[in-house]
Coordinates of C-alpha atoms in Angstrom, one line a residue:
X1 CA 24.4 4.7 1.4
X2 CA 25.0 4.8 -2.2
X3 CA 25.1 8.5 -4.7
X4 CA 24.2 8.6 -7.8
X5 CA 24.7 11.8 -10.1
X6 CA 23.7 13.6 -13.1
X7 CA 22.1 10.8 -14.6
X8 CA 18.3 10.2 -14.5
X9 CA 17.4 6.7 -13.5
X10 CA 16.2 4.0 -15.6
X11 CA 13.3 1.7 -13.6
X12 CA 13.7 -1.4 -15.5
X13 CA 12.9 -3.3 -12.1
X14 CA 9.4 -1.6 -11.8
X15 CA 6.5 -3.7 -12.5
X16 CA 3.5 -1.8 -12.7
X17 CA 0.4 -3.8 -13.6
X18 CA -2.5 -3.1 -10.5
X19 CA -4.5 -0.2 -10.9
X20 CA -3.2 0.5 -7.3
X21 CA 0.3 1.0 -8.2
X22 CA -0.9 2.9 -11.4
X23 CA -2.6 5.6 -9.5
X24 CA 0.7 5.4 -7.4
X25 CA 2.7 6.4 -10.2
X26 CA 0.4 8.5 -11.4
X27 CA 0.7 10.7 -8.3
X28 CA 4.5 10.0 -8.6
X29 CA 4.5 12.0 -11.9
X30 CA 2.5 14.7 -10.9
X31 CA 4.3 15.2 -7.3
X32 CA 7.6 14.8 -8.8
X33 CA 7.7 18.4 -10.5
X34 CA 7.2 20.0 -7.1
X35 CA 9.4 20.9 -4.1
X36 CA 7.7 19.0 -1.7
X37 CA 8.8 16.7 0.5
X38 CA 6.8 13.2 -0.1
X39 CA 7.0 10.3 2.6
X40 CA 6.1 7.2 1.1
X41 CA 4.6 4.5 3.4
X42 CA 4.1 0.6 3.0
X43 CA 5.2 -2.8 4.7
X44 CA 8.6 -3.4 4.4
X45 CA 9.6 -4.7 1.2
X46 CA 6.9 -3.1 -0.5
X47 CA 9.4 -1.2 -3.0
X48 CA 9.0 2.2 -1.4
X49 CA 12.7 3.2 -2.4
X50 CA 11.9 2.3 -5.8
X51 CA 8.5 4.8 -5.9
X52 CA 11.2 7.7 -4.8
X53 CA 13.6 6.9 -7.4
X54 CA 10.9 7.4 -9.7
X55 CA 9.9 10.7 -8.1
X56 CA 13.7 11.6 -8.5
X57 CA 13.7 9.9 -12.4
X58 CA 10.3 12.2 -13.2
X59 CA 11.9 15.2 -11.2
X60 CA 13.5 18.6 -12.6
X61 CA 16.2 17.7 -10.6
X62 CA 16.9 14.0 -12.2
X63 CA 20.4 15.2 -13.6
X64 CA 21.3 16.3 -10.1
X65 CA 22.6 13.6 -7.9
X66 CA 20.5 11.2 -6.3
X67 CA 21.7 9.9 -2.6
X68 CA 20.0 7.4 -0.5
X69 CA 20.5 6.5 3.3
X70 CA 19.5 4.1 5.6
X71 CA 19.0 6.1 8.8
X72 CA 18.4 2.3 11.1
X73 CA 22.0 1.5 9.0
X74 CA 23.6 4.7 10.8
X75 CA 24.9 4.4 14.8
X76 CA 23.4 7.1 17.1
X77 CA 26.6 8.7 17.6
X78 CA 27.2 9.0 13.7
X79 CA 23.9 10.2 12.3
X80 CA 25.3 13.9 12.6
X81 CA 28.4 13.8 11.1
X82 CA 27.0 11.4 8.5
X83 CA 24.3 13.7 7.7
X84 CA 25.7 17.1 7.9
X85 CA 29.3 16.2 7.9
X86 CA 32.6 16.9 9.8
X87 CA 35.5 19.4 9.9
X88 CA 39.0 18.3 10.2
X89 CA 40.6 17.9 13.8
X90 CA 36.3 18.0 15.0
X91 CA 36.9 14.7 16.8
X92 CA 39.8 11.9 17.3
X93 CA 40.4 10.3 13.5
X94 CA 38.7 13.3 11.8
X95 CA 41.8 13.8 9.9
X96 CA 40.4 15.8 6.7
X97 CA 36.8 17.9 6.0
X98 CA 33.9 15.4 5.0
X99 CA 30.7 16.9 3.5
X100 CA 27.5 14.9 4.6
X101 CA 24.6 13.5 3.1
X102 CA 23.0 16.9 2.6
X103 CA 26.1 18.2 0.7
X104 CA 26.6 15.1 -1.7
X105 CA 23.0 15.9 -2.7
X106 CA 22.9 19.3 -3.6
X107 CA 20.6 20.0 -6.3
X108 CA 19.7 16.3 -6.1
X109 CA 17.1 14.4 -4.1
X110 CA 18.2 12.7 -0.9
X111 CA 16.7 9.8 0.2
X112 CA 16.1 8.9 4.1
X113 CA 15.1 5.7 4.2
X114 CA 13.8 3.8 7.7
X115 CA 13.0 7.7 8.9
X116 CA 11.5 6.0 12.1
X117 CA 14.1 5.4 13.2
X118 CA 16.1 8.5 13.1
X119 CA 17.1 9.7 16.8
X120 CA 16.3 12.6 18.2
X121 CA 18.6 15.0 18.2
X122 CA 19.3 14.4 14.5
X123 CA 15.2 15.4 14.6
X124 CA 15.8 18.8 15.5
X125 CA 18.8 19.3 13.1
X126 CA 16.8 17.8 10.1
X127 CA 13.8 20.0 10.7
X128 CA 15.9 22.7 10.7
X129 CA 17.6 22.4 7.3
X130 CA 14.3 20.9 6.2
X131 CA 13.2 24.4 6.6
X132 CA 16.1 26.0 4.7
X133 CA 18.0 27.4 7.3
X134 CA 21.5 27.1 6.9
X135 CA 23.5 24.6 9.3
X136 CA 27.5 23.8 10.6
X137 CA 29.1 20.8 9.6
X138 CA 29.9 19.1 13.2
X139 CA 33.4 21.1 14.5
X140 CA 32.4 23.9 12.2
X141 CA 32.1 27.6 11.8
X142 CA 31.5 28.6 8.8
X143 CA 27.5 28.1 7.7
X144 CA 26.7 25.5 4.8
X145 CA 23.5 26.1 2.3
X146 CA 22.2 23.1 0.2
X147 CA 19.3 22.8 -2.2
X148 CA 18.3 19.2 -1.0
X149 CA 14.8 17.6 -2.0
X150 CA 14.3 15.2 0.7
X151 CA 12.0 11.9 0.1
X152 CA 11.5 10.1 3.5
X153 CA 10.3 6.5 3.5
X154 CA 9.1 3.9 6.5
X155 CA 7.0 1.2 7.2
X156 CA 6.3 2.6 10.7
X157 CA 3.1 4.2 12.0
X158 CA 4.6 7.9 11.7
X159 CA 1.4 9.5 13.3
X160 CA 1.3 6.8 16.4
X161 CA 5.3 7.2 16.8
X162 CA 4.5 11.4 17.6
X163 CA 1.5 10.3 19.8
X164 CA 4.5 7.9 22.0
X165 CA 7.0 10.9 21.8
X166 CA 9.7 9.0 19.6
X167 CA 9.2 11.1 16.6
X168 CA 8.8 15.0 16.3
X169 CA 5.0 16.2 15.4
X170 CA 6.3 19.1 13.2
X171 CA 9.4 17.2 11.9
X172 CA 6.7 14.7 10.4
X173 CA 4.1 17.2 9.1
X174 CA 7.4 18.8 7.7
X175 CA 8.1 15.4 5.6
X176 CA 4.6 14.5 4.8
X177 CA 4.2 17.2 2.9
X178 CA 2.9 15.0 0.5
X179 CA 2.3 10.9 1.2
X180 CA 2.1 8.0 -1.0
X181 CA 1.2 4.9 0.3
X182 CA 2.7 1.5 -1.6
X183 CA 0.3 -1.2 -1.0
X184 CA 1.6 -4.4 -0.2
X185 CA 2.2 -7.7 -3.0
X186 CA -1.1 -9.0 -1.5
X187 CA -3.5 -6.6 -2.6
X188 CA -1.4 -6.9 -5.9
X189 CA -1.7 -9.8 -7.8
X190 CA -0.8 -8.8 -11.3
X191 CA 2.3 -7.1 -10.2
X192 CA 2.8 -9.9 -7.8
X193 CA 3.1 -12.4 -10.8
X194 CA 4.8 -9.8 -12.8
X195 CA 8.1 -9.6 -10.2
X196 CA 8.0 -13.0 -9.8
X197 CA 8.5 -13.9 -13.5
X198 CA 10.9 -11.1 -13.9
X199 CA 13.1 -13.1 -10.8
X200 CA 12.7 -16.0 -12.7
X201 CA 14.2 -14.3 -16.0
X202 CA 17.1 -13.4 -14.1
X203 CA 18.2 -16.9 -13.4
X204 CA 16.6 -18.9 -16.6
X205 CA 14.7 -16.9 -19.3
X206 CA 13.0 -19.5 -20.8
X207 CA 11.4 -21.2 -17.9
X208 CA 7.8 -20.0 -16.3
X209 CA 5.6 -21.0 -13.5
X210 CA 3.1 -23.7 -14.1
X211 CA -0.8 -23.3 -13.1
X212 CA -0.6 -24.6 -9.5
X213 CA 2.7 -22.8 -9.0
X214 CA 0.7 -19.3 -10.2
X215 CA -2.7 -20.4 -7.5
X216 CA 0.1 -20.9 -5.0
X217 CA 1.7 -17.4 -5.3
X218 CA -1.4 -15.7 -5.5
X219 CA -2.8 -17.2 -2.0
X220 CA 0.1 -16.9 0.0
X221 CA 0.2 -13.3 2.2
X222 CA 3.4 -12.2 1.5
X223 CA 4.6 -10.7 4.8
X224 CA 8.1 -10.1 3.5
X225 CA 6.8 -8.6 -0.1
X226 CA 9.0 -8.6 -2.8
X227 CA 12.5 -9.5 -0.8
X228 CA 10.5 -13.0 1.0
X229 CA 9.1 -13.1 -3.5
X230 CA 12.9 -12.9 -4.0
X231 CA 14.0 -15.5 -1.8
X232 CA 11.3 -17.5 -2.7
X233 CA 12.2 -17.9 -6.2
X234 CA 15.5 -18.3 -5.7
X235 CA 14.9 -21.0 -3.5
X236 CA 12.6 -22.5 -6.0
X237 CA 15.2 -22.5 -8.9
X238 CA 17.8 -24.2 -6.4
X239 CA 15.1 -27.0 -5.1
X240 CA 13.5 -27.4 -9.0
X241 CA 14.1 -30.6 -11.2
X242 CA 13.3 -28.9 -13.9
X243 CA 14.3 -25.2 -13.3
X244 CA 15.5 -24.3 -16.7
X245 CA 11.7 -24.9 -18.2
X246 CA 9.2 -24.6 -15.1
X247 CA 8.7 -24.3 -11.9
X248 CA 5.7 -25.5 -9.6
X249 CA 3.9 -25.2 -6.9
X250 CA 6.0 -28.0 -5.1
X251 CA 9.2 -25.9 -5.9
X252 CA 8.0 -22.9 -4.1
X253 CA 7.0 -25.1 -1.1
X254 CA 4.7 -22.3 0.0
X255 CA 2.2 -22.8 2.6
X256 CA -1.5 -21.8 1.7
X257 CA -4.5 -21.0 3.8
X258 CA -7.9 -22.9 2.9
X259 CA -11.4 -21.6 3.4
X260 CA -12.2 -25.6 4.2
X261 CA -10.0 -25.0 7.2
X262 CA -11.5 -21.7 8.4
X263 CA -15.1 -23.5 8.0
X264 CA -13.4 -26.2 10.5
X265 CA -11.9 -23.5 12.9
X266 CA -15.6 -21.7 13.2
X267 CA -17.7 -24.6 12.8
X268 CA -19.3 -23.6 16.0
X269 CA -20.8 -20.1 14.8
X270 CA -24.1 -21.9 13.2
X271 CA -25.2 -19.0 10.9
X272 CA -22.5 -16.4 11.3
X273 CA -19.9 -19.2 9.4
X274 CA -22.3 -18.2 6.7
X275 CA -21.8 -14.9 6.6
X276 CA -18.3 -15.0 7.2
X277 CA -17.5 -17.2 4.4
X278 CA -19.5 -15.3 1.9
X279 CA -17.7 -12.3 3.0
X280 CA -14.6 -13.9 2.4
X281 CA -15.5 -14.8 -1.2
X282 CA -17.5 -11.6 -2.0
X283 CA -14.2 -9.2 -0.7
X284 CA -11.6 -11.8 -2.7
X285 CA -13.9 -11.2 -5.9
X286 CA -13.5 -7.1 -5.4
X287 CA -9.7 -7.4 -4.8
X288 CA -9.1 -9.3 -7.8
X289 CA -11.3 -7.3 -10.0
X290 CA -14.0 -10.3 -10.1
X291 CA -11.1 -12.6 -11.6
X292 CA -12.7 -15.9 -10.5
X293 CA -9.7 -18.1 -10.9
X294 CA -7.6 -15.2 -8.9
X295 CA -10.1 -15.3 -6.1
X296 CA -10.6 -18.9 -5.4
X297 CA -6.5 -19.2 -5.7
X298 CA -6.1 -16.8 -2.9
X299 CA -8.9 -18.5 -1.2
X300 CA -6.8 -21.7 -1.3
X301 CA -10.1 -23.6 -3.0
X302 CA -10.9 -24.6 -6.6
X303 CA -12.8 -22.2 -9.1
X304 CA -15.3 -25.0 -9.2
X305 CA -15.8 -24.7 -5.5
X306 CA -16.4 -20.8 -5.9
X307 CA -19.1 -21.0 -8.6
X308 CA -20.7 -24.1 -6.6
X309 CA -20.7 -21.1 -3.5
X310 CA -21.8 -18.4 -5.8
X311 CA -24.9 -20.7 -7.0
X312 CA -25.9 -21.4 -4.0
X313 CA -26.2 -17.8 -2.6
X314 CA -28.3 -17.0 -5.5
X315 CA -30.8 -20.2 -4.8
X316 CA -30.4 -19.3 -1.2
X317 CA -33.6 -16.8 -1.4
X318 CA -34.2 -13.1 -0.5
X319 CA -31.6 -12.9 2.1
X320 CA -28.7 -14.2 -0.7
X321 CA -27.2 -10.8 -2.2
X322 CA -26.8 -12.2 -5.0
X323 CA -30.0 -13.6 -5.4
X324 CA -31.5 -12.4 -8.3
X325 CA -28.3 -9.7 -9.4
X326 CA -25.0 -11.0 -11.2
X327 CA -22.3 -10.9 -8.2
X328 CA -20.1 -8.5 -10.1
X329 CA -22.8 -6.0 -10.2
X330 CA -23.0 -6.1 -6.9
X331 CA -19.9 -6.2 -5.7
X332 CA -19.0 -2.9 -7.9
X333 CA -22.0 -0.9 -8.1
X334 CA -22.1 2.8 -5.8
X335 CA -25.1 3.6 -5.0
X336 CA -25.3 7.6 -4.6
X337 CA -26.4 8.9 -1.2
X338 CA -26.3 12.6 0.2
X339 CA -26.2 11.7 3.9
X340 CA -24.0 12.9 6.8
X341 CA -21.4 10.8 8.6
X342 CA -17.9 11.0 10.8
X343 CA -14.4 10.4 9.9
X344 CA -12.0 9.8 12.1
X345 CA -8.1 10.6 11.1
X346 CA -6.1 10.1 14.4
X347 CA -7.3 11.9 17.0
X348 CA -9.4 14.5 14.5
X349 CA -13.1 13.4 13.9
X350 CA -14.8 15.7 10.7
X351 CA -18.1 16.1 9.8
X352 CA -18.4 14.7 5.9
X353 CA -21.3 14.0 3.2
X354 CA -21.7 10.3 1.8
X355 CA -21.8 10.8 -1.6
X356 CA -22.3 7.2 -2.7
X357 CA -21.5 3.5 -1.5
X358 CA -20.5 -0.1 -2.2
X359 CA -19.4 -2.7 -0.4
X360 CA -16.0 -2.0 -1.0
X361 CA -15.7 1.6 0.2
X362 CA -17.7 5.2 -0.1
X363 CA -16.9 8.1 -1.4
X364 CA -17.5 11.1 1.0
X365 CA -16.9 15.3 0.2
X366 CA -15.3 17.3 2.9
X367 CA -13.4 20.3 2.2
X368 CA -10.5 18.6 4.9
X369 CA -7.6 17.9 2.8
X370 CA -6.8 14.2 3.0
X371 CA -3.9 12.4 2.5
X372 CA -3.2 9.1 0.0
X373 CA -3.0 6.0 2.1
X374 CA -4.7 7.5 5.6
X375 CA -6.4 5.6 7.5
X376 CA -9.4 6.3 8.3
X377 CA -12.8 5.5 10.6
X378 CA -16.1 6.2 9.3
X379 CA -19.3 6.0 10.9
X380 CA -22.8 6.6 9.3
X381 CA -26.5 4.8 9.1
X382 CA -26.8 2.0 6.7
X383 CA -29.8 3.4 4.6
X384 CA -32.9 2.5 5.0
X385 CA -32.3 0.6 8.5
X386 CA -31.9 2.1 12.0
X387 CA -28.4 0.2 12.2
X388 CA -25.0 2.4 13.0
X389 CA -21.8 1.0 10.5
X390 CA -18.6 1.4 11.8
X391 CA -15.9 0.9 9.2
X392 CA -12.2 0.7 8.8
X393 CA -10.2 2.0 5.9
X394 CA -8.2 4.3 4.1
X395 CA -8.1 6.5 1.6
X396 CA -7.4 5.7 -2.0
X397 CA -8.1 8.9 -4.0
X398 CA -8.9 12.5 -4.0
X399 CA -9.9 15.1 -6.3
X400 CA -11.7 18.6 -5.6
X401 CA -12.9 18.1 -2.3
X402 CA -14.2 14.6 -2.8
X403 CA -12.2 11.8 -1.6
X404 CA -12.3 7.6 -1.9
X405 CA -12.3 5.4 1.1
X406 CA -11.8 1.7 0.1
X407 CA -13.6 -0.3 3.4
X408 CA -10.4 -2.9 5.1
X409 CA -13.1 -5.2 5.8
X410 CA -17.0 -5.3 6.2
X411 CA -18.6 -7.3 9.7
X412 CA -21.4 -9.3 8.9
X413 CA -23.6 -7.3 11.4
X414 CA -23.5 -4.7 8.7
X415 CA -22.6 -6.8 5.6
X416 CA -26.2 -8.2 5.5
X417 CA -28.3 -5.1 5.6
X418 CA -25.8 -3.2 4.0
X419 CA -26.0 -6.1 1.0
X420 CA -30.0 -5.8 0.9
X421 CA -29.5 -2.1 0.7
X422 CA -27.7 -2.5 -2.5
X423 CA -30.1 -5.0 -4.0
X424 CA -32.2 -3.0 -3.8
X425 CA -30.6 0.0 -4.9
X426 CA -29.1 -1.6 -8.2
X427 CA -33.0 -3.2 -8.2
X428 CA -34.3 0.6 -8.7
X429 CA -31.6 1.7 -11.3
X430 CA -32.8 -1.1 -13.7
X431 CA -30.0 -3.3 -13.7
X432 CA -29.9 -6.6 -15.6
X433 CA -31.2 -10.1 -13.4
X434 CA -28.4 -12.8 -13.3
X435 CA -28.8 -15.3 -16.9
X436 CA -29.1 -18.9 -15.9
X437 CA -28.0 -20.2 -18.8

């Protein structure tokens, strides 16, 4: 646990380079000047404390005190007296009063990291003073009233913990007041590269990461996110020759998954390998904003492998999406439908309007409000076939009643007519034939 007071923090640490994280902070800034409570989700190591010291730094209350807490840190029998604190003689070795986390945060923000994992009777407590309702320190009898914005933070499935019964339904619609989800390093490569060089800095500011060493960090997953990044650099500078002026691909000794393998692994599938592989290539293009060397680095092949692929789907004929329309186009071009379909949040399934669609998500209007970062199942036609699409994903904005659903990933059942759909479509609104020169 550490507090911080009347000083606003300064995020020197916070690389923000992704158009993800940007929208992030953007919703950081605006949420910041409200009272709500904001649970901020992501895989661990994501930098979700780091998003609500923001909110705390762009806050009214940044000159208040800032206090963070690790409720996994705290033992079951503590999480009380830690939180609300203790009067003196309220147990054996409470020899003097000790105001709890609440306290030490007054007119501040406190912080309640790993909420999953807060037990239950501190559940009922929390929601209490969560609701402003004033609470006794443990041993006490005289009422204590703080002025506490609480930002919550976990890399658990809140929602699925309430279906189980190890976290309290109104205690989490209580925190998630507001949600921000922090995507994770993967999905991120420009901030990716951007944390790794600044961990680099901090051990030798002239050196940098060679080519290989940049395809390498790209195309591994991440699981850990920025603490496994961390480790991994310092690792790197320990193992280096040369650490002081570069470091490669060999010094980060990171393994890297090839699409030549998963061609091996499926070799079997005859004509679904196809579709799988293009699928591969056509979703790594969207996620790196049709950065070719980006996409066949995470891919774990060479740039001149990806354009030999990309060549041969456009000589491939009718059924190549990319057949006669430059791959970018296709990969970022909505085509507007008005057409009914079903989201599922949870348990709730709504009614909602298409609006328009890609192969990289849809954009649907219902007047449900939606959260940032839900996940979400949508089913609808695929236009202009009798075939039913049933998609993964998760919401990535909202504004007025209409609200952005990025796709997690595409079958090929659906891929293919889905693809000739958007030919098509992108056929009708006159856009440009791929250049062969």
């Amino acid at each position: 646990m550490s507090v911080t007071g009347q000083k606003p923090f300064d995020l020197p640490d916070l690389i923000v380079r992704s158009d993800s994280l940007k929208r992030v902070m953007k919703l950081v800034e605006q949420v910041a000047r409200h009272p709500a409570a904001v649970l901020v989700t992501g895989e661990t190591g994501t930098g979700k404390e780091m998003i609500a010291r923001a909110i705390h730094s762009h806050s009214l209350r940044c000159n208040g005190p800032w206090v963070d807490v690790n409720c996994a840190a705290i033992p079951d029998h503590l999480v009380e007296s830690e939180l609300f604190g203790y009067e003196k003689g309220a147990f054996s070795g409470a020899d003097s009063m000790k105001p709890g986390f609440f306290e030490l945060a007054d007119k501040g923000t406190l912080f309640l990291d790993e909420i999953g994992d807060l037990e239950a009777k501190a559940q009922v407590k929390l929601l209490r003073v969560l609701d402003g309702v004033p609470y006794y320190r443990l041993g006490g009898s005289r009422k204590v009233t703080v002025d506490v914005r609480v930002v919550a933070a976990t890399n658990h499935d809140l929602e699925e913990l309430t279906h189980s019964g190890r976290f309290r339904r109104d205690l989490y619609h209580r925190l998630a007041q507001f949600t921000l989800y922090v995507p994770p390093l993967r999905e991120r490569p420009e901030d990716l590269l951007g944390v790794a060089e600044l961990f680099l800095r901090q051990h030798h500011p002239g050196s940098h990461f060679t080519e290989d060493a940049i395809k390498a960090l790209v195309a591994h997953p991440w699981p850990g996110n920025v603490r496994e990044l961390k480790n991994a650099v310092f690792r790197a500078v320990l193992q280096a020759h040369n650490p002081q002026v570069e470091i490669t691909a060999i010094d980060l000794q990171l393994p890297t998954a090839s699409l030549h393998e998963e061609e091996e692994q499926t070799a079997g599938m005859d004509g679904a390998l196809d579709q799988v592989e293009r699928q591969m290539i056509f979703q790594a293009l969207e996620r790196f904003g049709g950065n070719q060397n980006t996409a066949a680095a995470s891919l774990g092949i060479s740039r001149r492998t990806l354009v030999r692929r990309l060549k041969m789907y456009r000589e491939a004929g009718a059924d190549a999406p990319a057949d006669t329309l430059r791959l970018e186009q296709q990969i970022y071009f909505r085509a507007p439908v008005q057409e009914p379909a079903h989201l599922q949040c949870g348990e709730e399934e709504i009614e909602v309007t298409l609006l328009n669609l890609s192969l990289g998500g849809a954009a649907i209007a219902t007047d449900k409000p939606l959260s940032f970062g839900t996940r979400t199942l949508i089913r609808f036609q695929v236009p202009g076939t009798d075939q039913e699409a049933e998609l993964h994903g998760r919401i990535v904005w909202s504004n007025a009643g209409h609200h952005g659903i990025q796709f997690a990933a595409v079958p090929a059942s659906i891929c293919s007519p889905l693809q000739r759909w958007l030919v098509s479509q992108m056929k009708k609104d006159t856009w440009s034939p791929v250049s062969t020169s």
